[in-house]
Amino acid sequence: MPVLERYFPSAELGRRWTAPEGVLPSSPAGRPGCQQGPLPWDSPEMIRMVKLVWKSKSELQAAKQRGVLETEDALHGFPGDVRLRGQTGVPAERRGSYPFIDFRPLNNTTHSGEIGTKKKVKRLLSFQRYFHASRLLRGIVPQAPLHLLDEDYLGQARHMLSKVGMWDFDIFLFDRLTNGNSLVTLLCHLFSTHGLIHHFKLDMVTLHRFLVMVQEDYHSQNPYHNAVHAADVTQAMHCYLKEPKLASFLTPLDIMLGLLAAAAHDVDHPGVNQPFLIKTNHHLANLYQNMSVLENHHWRSTIGMLRESRLLAHLPKEMTQDIEQQLGSLILATDINRQNEFLARLRTHLHNKDLRLEDGRDRHFMLQIALKCADICNPCRVWEMSKQWSERVCEEFYRQGGTI
């Protein structure tokens, strides 16, 4: 009845309606089964007409909505300012500071490995709902209320977080169960598990806002360098931090630096590598003089978000500046061009047996090694995950070649 009131006066409801000329057939031969003249509200022909009117209005609203979204996408396509000044210390960058590289003309490749996992999750959730329904039909009252689909997904995500320290943790499944919020959900859990929120007296709302900023600054159109990759590296970093020979020496500051660096180590990644930026004379290459271009950009962008969210504003100024510098040292260590440098240094320490984890500098060096290993640990994962990551990185390199 509310649908009918929207299109017809309330005073006319309940009456018999005479079809206007041209709307309904004027003779029974023109429309089999139709009566000529007045029609009751509950007649099939009347219901059909109301559905047609409702469908037309819905299609019009959908068309308007598509137009609004296309307009917003066009407005957000403009690049922002590069630098964010006005505070002492390390220069920061404004979020989304580089010109957008449009890959939309290229065709996206469907990752076949995801299809089977999606079907498994769907079957599992369907079985859970069927199990609850069958208990109700048999007259068995469940202890807990019937879960909605979202609650089922969150329950599965909570179950996965109990095994977050396992090397076979499926980050793709976890990302689907959290509705694309794997990085935020994982870091909130890890900060709580390691006691960092209590130790540093972090505000939970501010922490969540900062993590959302980091997650949103990853580009979902990148097949490889996206928020799922950041969550995967963060989970691997957590595994390294739990290693007994290292964990006993780590301080809360070391753990927070390791997790933050892992989460933001590729933030605002454009989906192309450093040689591409240098050869195309990109403004980031000019800004950082062709030295660790992407890593410097990730570091400065992270500092900009830390300051914008004011996550560490309650800490002493000297401490926040030290955190910013150490974050930069960790993120810059992920530059693939410095791989041999860190490996040679690690070999020297192992040969001389002079690595003392009681020393803060040696602990920081081990955090750099751990982050470098976590960043490229995909081949060490289980086969299904390694295969998906290999397909994604190949797709990203293919897209980069298509833009030349």
Coordinates of C-alpha atoms in Angstrom, one line a residue:
M1 CA 0.0 0.0 0.0
P2 CA 2.8 2.6 0.6
V3 CA 4.0 2.0 -2.9
L4 CA 0.6 2.8 -4.3
E5 CA 0.2 5.9 -2.2
R6 CA 3.4 7.2 -3.7
Y7 CA 1.9 7.3 -7.1
F8 CA -1.8 7.6 -6.6
P9 CA -3.9 9.9 -4.2
S10 CA -4.8 8.3 -0.9
A11 CA -8.4 9.1 -1.4
E12 CA -8.5 6.9 -4.4
L13 CA -7.2 3.8 -2.6
G14 CA -9.7 1.0 -2.2
R15 CA -11.8 2.2 -5.1
R16 CA -12.3 0.6 -8.4
W17 CA -10.1 2.3 -11.0
T18 CA -11.0 3.1 -14.6
A19 CA -8.1 2.7 -17.0
P20 CA -7.2 5.8 -19.0
E21 CA -7.6 5.5 -22.7
G22 CA -4.5 4.1 -24.4
V23 CA -3.1 2.5 -21.3
L24 CA -5.1 -0.7 -21.3
P25 CA -6.6 -2.5 -24.3
S26 CA -10.1 -1.2 -25.2
S27 CA -11.4 -4.6 -26.0
P28 CA -11.0 -8.0 -24.4
A29 CA -9.6 -9.3 -27.7
G30 CA -6.7 -7.0 -27.4
R31 CA -5.7 -8.4 -24.0
P32 CA -6.8 -11.8 -23.1
G33 CA -8.2 -12.1 -19.6
C34 CA -8.5 -8.3 -19.2
Q35 CA -11.8 -6.7 -18.2
Q36 CA -12.9 -3.5 -19.9
G37 CA -13.8 -0.6 -17.6
P38 CA -13.1 -0.4 -13.9
L39 CA -10.4 -2.6 -12.4
P40 CA -9.9 -3.5 -8.8
W41 CA -6.6 -2.6 -7.0
D42 CA -5.7 -6.3 -6.5
S43 CA -6.2 -7.3 -10.2
P44 CA -3.2 -8.7 -12.0
E45 CA -3.3 -5.9 -14.6
M46 CA -3.2 -3.2 -11.9
I47 CA -0.3 -4.9 -10.1
R48 CA 1.6 -5.2 -13.4
M49 CA 1.1 -1.4 -14.1
V50 CA 2.3 -0.4 -10.6
K51 CA 5.4 -2.6 -11.1
L52 CA 6.2 -1.0 -14.4
V53 CA 5.9 2.5 -12.8
W54 CA 8.1 1.4 -9.9
K55 CA 10.7 -0.1 -12.3
S56 CA 10.9 3.0 -14.4
K57 CA 11.5 5.2 -11.3
S58 CA 14.2 2.8 -10.0
E59 CA 16.0 2.8 -13.4
L60 CA 15.9 6.6 -13.5
Q61 CA 17.4 6.8 -10.0
A62 CA 20.1 4.3 -10.9
A63 CA 21.0 6.4 -14.0
K64 CA 21.3 9.5 -11.9
Q65 CA 23.4 7.7 -9.4
R66 CA 25.8 6.5 -12.1
G67 CA 26.1 10.0 -13.4
V68 CA 27.0 11.4 -9.9
L69 CA 29.6 8.7 -9.4
E70 CA 31.2 9.3 -12.8
T71 CA 31.4 13.0 -12.0
E72 CA 33.0 12.4 -8.6
D73 CA 35.6 10.0 -10.2
A74 CA 36.5 12.8 -12.7
L75 CA 36.9 15.3 -9.9
H76 CA 39.1 13.0 -7.8
G77 CA 41.4 12.3 -10.8
F78 CA 43.3 15.6 -10.3
P79 CA 46.7 15.4 -8.5
G80 CA 47.1 17.1 -5.2
D81 CA 50.0 19.2 -3.8
V82 CA 53.3 17.3 -3.2
R83 CA 54.7 18.7 0.0
L84 CA 53.1 19.2 3.4
R85 CA 55.0 21.8 5.3
G86 CA 54.6 23.8 8.5
Q87 CA 56.2 21.3 11.0
T88 CA 59.8 20.7 12.0
G89 CA 61.5 17.5 11.4
V90 CA 61.3 15.2 8.3
P91 CA 59.3 16.8 5.4
A92 CA 56.1 15.0 4.8
E93 CA 54.0 14.5 1.7
R94 CA 50.3 15.1 1.3
R95 CA 48.2 12.0 0.7
G96 CA 47.7 11.0 -3.0
S97 CA 50.4 13.4 -4.1
Y98 CA 51.5 11.9 -7.4
P99 CA 49.7 12.2 -10.7
F100 CA 47.3 9.3 -11.3
I101 CA 48.5 6.7 -13.8
D102 CA 45.4 5.4 -15.6
F103 CA 45.4 1.7 -16.3
R104 CA 41.7 1.4 -17.2
P105 CA 42.2 0.9 -20.9
L106 CA 44.0 -2.4 -20.1
N107 CA 42.0 -5.5 -19.5
N108 CA 42.0 -6.9 -16.0
T109 CA 43.0 -10.5 -15.6
T110 CA 40.9 -12.7 -13.4
H111 CA 42.8 -14.5 -10.8
S112 CA 41.7 -18.1 -11.1
G113 CA 43.0 -19.0 -7.7
E114 CA 40.4 -16.8 -6.0
I115 CA 37.4 -18.5 -7.6
G116 CA 37.8 -21.8 -5.9
T117 CA 38.3 -20.1 -2.5
K118 CA 35.3 -17.9 -2.9
K119 CA 33.2 -21.0 -3.6
K120 CA 34.6 -22.7 -0.6
V121 CA 33.7 -19.8 1.7
K122 CA 30.2 -19.5 0.1
R123 CA 29.6 -23.2 0.7
L124 CA 30.8 -23.0 4.3
L125 CA 28.6 -20.0 5.1
S126 CA 25.6 -21.7 3.3
F127 CA 26.2 -24.8 5.4
Q128 CA 26.2 -22.7 8.6
R129 CA 22.9 -21.0 7.7
Y130 CA 21.4 -24.4 6.7
F131 CA 22.6 -25.9 10.0
H132 CA 20.9 -23.1 12.1
A133 CA 17.7 -23.3 10.0
S134 CA 17.5 -27.1 10.4
R135 CA 17.9 -26.9 14.1
L136 CA 15.0 -24.4 14.2
L137 CA 12.8 -26.6 12.0
R138 CA 13.5 -29.6 14.4
G139 CA 12.3 -27.4 17.3
I140 CA 15.8 -27.0 18.8
V141 CA 16.2 -23.4 20.1
P142 CA 19.9 -22.3 19.5
Q143 CA 21.9 -20.8 22.4
A144 CA 22.8 -17.8 20.2
P145 CA 20.6 -15.9 17.8
L146 CA 20.6 -16.7 14.1
H147 CA 23.7 -15.1 12.5
L148 CA 23.3 -12.8 9.6
L149 CA 25.7 -13.2 6.7
D150 CA 27.9 -10.3 7.9
E151 CA 28.1 -11.9 11.3
D152 CA 29.2 -15.2 9.8
Y153 CA 32.0 -13.5 7.9
L154 CA 33.2 -11.7 11.0
G155 CA 33.1 -14.9 13.0
Q156 CA 35.3 -16.5 10.4
A157 CA 37.7 -13.6 10.5
R158 CA 37.9 -13.8 14.3
H159 CA 38.7 -17.4 14.0
M160 CA 41.5 -16.7 11.5
L161 CA 43.0 -14.1 13.8
S162 CA 43.5 -16.8 16.4
K163 CA 46.0 -18.3 14.0
V164 CA 47.6 -15.1 12.8
G165 CA 51.1 -16.3 13.8
M166 CA 51.0 -19.3 11.4
W167 CA 53.0 -19.2 8.2
D168 CA 50.1 -20.6 6.1
F169 CA 47.8 -17.7 7.1
D170 CA 45.6 -17.0 4.0
I171 CA 45.5 -13.2 3.6
F172 CA 43.3 -13.4 0.5
L173 CA 40.5 -15.2 2.4
F174 CA 41.0 -12.9 5.4
D175 CA 40.6 -9.9 3.2
R176 CA 37.3 -11.2 1.8
L177 CA 36.0 -12.1 5.2
T178 CA 36.8 -8.5 6.4
N179 CA 35.1 -7.0 3.4
G180 CA 38.4 -5.5 2.1
N181 CA 39.5 -4.2 5.5
S182 CA 42.3 -6.8 6.1
L183 CA 45.0 -4.2 6.9
V184 CA 42.9 -2.2 9.4
T185 CA 41.5 -5.3 11.1
L186 CA 44.9 -7.1 11.3
L187 CA 46.8 -4.1 12.7
C188 CA 44.1 -3.3 15.3
H189 CA 44.4 -6.9 16.5
L190 CA 48.2 -7.0 16.5
F191 CA 48.4 -3.6 18.4
S192 CA 46.1 -5.0 21.0
T193 CA 47.9 -8.4 21.2
H194 CA 51.3 -6.9 21.7
G195 CA 50.0 -4.4 24.3
L196 CA 51.0 -1.4 22.3
I197 CA 47.7 0.5 22.8
H198 CA 48.2 0.4 26.6
H199 CA 51.9 0.9 26.6
F200 CA 51.9 4.0 24.4
K201 CA 48.5 5.2 25.7
L202 CA 47.1 5.3 22.1
D203 CA 43.6 6.5 21.5
M204 CA 41.7 3.7 19.8
V205 CA 39.6 6.0 17.6
T206 CA 42.7 7.9 16.5
L207 CA 44.5 4.7 15.8
H208 CA 41.7 3.3 13.7
R209 CA 41.5 6.6 11.8
F210 CA 45.2 6.5 11.0
L211 CA 45.0 2.9 9.9
V212 CA 42.0 3.7 7.6
M213 CA 44.1 6.5 6.1
V214 CA 46.9 4.1 5.4
Q215 CA 44.7 1.4 3.9
E216 CA 42.9 3.9 1.7
D217 CA 46.2 5.3 0.4
Y218 CA 46.9 1.9 -1.2
H219 CA 45.5 1.7 -4.7
S220 CA 43.1 -1.2 -5.1
Q221 CA 43.6 -1.1 -8.9
N222 CA 47.2 -2.3 -8.4
P223 CA 47.2 -6.1 -8.8
Y224 CA 50.2 -6.5 -6.5
H225 CA 51.1 -3.3 -4.6
N226 CA 47.8 -2.9 -2.8
A227 CA 46.5 -3.0 0.8
V228 CA 46.3 -6.9 0.7
H229 CA 50.0 -7.0 0.0
A230 CA 50.6 -4.6 2.9
A231 CA 48.5 -6.8 5.2
D232 CA 50.4 -9.9 4.0
V233 CA 53.8 -8.3 4.8
T234 CA 52.5 -7.1 8.2
Q235 CA 51.4 -10.7 9.0
A236 CA 54.8 -12.0 8.0
M237 CA 56.5 -9.3 10.0
H238 CA 54.5 -10.5 13.0
C239 CA 55.7 -14.0 12.5
Y240 CA 59.3 -12.8 12.5
L241 CA 58.7 -10.7 15.6
K242 CA 57.5 -13.8 17.4
E243 CA 60.7 -15.8 16.7
P244 CA 62.0 -16.7 20.2
K245 CA 65.6 -15.7 19.6
L246 CA 64.5 -12.2 18.6
A247 CA 61.3 -11.7 20.6
S248 CA 63.0 -11.8 24.0
F249 CA 65.1 -8.7 23.1
L250 CA 62.5 -6.6 21.4
T251 CA 61.0 -3.5 23.2
P252 CA 57.5 -2.3 22.6
L253 CA 58.9 0.5 20.5
D254 CA 60.7 -2.0 18.3
I255 CA 57.5 -4.0 17.8
M256 CA 55.4 -0.8 17.0
L257 CA 58.1 0.4 14.5
G258 CA 58.2 -3.0 12.8
L259 CA 54.4 -3.3 12.4
L260 CA 53.9 0.3 11.3
A261 CA 56.8 0.0 8.8
A262 CA 55.4 -3.2 7.4
A263 CA 51.9 -1.7 7.0
A264 CA 53.0 1.5 5.3
H265 CA 56.1 0.3 3.4
D266 CA 54.3 0.6 0.0
V267 CA 51.7 3.2 0.8
D268 CA 50.5 5.3 -2.3
H269 CA 52.4 3.0 -4.6
P270 CA 51.7 4.0 -8.3
G271 CA 52.0 0.4 -9.6
V272 CA 55.2 1.1 -11.5
N273 CA 58.9 0.6 -10.4
Q274 CA 61.6 3.2 -10.0
P275 CA 63.3 2.8 -13.4
F276 CA 59.9 3.6 -15.0
L277 CA 59.5 6.8 -12.9
I278 CA 63.1 7.9 -13.8
K279 CA 62.8 7.2 -17.5
T280 CA 59.4 9.0 -17.7
N281 CA 60.8 12.0 -15.8
H282 CA 58.2 11.7 -13.1
H283 CA 58.1 14.5 -10.5
L284 CA 58.8 12.0 -7.7
A285 CA 62.1 11.0 -9.4
N286 CA 63.1 14.7 -9.7
L287 CA 62.0 15.3 -6.1
Y288 CA 64.2 12.6 -4.6
Q289 CA 67.0 12.9 -7.2
N290 CA 66.5 9.3 -8.5
M291 CA 67.5 7.8 -5.2
S292 CA 65.1 5.3 -3.6
V293 CA 62.3 7.2 -5.2
L294 CA 59.4 5.0 -4.2
E295 CA 60.7 4.2 -0.7
N296 CA 61.2 7.9 0.1
H297 CA 57.7 8.6 -1.1
H298 CA 56.3 5.8 1.1
W299 CA 58.2 7.1 4.1
R300 CA 57.2 10.8 3.7
S301 CA 53.6 9.9 3.0
T302 CA 53.5 7.8 6.2
I303 CA 54.8 10.7 8.2
G304 CA 52.2 13.0 6.7
M305 CA 49.4 10.6 7.8
L306 CA 50.9 10.3 11.3
R307 CA 50.9 14.0 11.7
E308 CA 47.5 14.5 10.1
S309 CA 45.9 11.9 12.4
R310 CA 47.8 13.1 15.5
L311 CA 48.3 9.5 16.5
L312 CA 51.5 10.3 18.4
A313 CA 50.8 13.9 19.3
H314 CA 50.7 13.1 23.0
L315 CA 54.2 11.7 23.0
P316 CA 57.3 13.9 23.6
K317 CA 58.5 15.7 20.5
E318 CA 62.0 14.1 20.7
M319 CA 60.4 10.6 20.8
T320 CA 58.1 11.3 17.8
Q321 CA 61.0 12.6 15.7
D322 CA 63.0 9.5 16.6
I323 CA 60.0 7.3 15.5
E324 CA 59.8 9.1 12.2
Q325 CA 63.5 8.7 11.5
Q326 CA 63.5 5.0 12.4
L327 CA 60.4 4.4 10.3
G328 CA 62.3 6.0 7.4
S329 CA 65.3 3.8 8.0
L330 CA 63.1 0.6 7.9
I331 CA 61.1 1.6 4.9
L332 CA 64.1 2.7 2.9
A333 CA 65.7 -0.7 3.6
T334 CA 63.0 -2.3 1.4
D335 CA 64.7 -0.8 -1.7
I336 CA 65.6 -3.8 -3.9
N337 CA 68.7 -2.0 -5.1
R338 CA 70.1 -2.2 -1.5
Q339 CA 69.6 -5.9 -1.3
N340 CA 73.3 -6.9 -1.6
E341 CA 74.3 -4.2 0.9
F342 CA 72.2 -5.7 3.7
L343 CA 73.1 -9.3 2.8
A344 CA 76.8 -8.5 2.9
R345 CA 76.4 -6.8 6.3
L346 CA 74.5 -9.7 7.6
R347 CA 77.1 -12.2 6.5
T348 CA 79.8 -10.1 8.2
H349 CA 77.9 -10.1 11.5
L350 CA 77.3 -13.9 11.3
H351 CA 81.0 -14.5 10.4
N352 CA 82.3 -12.4 13.2
K353 CA 79.6 -13.4 15.6
D354 CA 79.3 -9.9 16.9
L355 CA 75.6 -9.4 16.6
R356 CA 74.3 -8.3 20.0
L357 CA 70.6 -7.9 20.2
E358 CA 70.9 -6.0 23.5
D359 CA 72.2 -3.1 21.4
G360 CA 69.5 -1.0 19.9
R361 CA 71.4 -0.5 16.6
D362 CA 71.7 -4.3 16.1
R363 CA 68.0 -4.8 16.9
H364 CA 67.2 -2.1 14.4
F365 CA 69.3 -3.9 11.8
M366 CA 67.5 -7.1 12.4
L367 CA 64.2 -5.3 12.0
Q368 CA 65.4 -4.1 8.6
I369 CA 66.3 -7.6 7.6
A370 CA 63.0 -8.9 8.9
L371 CA 61.1 -6.3 6.9
K372 CA 63.1 -7.0 3.7
C373 CA 62.3 -10.8 4.1
A374 CA 58.6 -10.1 4.8
D375 CA 58.4 -7.9 1.7
I376 CA 59.5 -10.7 -0.6
C377 CA 58.3 -13.7 1.3
N378 CA 55.7 -14.7 -1.3
P379 CA 57.7 -17.7 -2.7
C380 CA 58.0 -19.1 0.8
R381 CA 54.2 -19.3 1.3
V382 CA 52.0 -22.3 0.6
W383 CA 51.7 -23.0 -3.1
E384 CA 48.2 -21.6 -3.6
M385 CA 49.2 -18.2 -2.2
S386 CA 52.5 -18.1 -4.0
K387 CA 50.8 -18.8 -7.2
Q388 CA 48.3 -15.9 -6.7
W389 CA 51.1 -13.5 -5.8
S390 CA 53.1 -14.6 -8.8
E391 CA 50.2 -13.9 -11.1
R392 CA 49.6 -10.5 -9.5
V393 CA 53.1 -9.3 -9.8
C394 CA 53.3 -10.4 -13.5
E395 CA 50.1 -8.6 -14.2
E396 CA 51.4 -5.4 -12.7
F397 CA 54.6 -5.6 -14.7
Y398 CA 52.5 -6.3 -17.8
R399 CA 50.4 -3.2 -17.2
Q400 CA 53.6 -1.1 -16.7
G401 CA 54.9 -2.3 -20.1
G402 CA 51.5 -1.4 -21.7
T403 CA 51.9 2.3 -20.6
I404 CA 55.2 2.8 -22.5

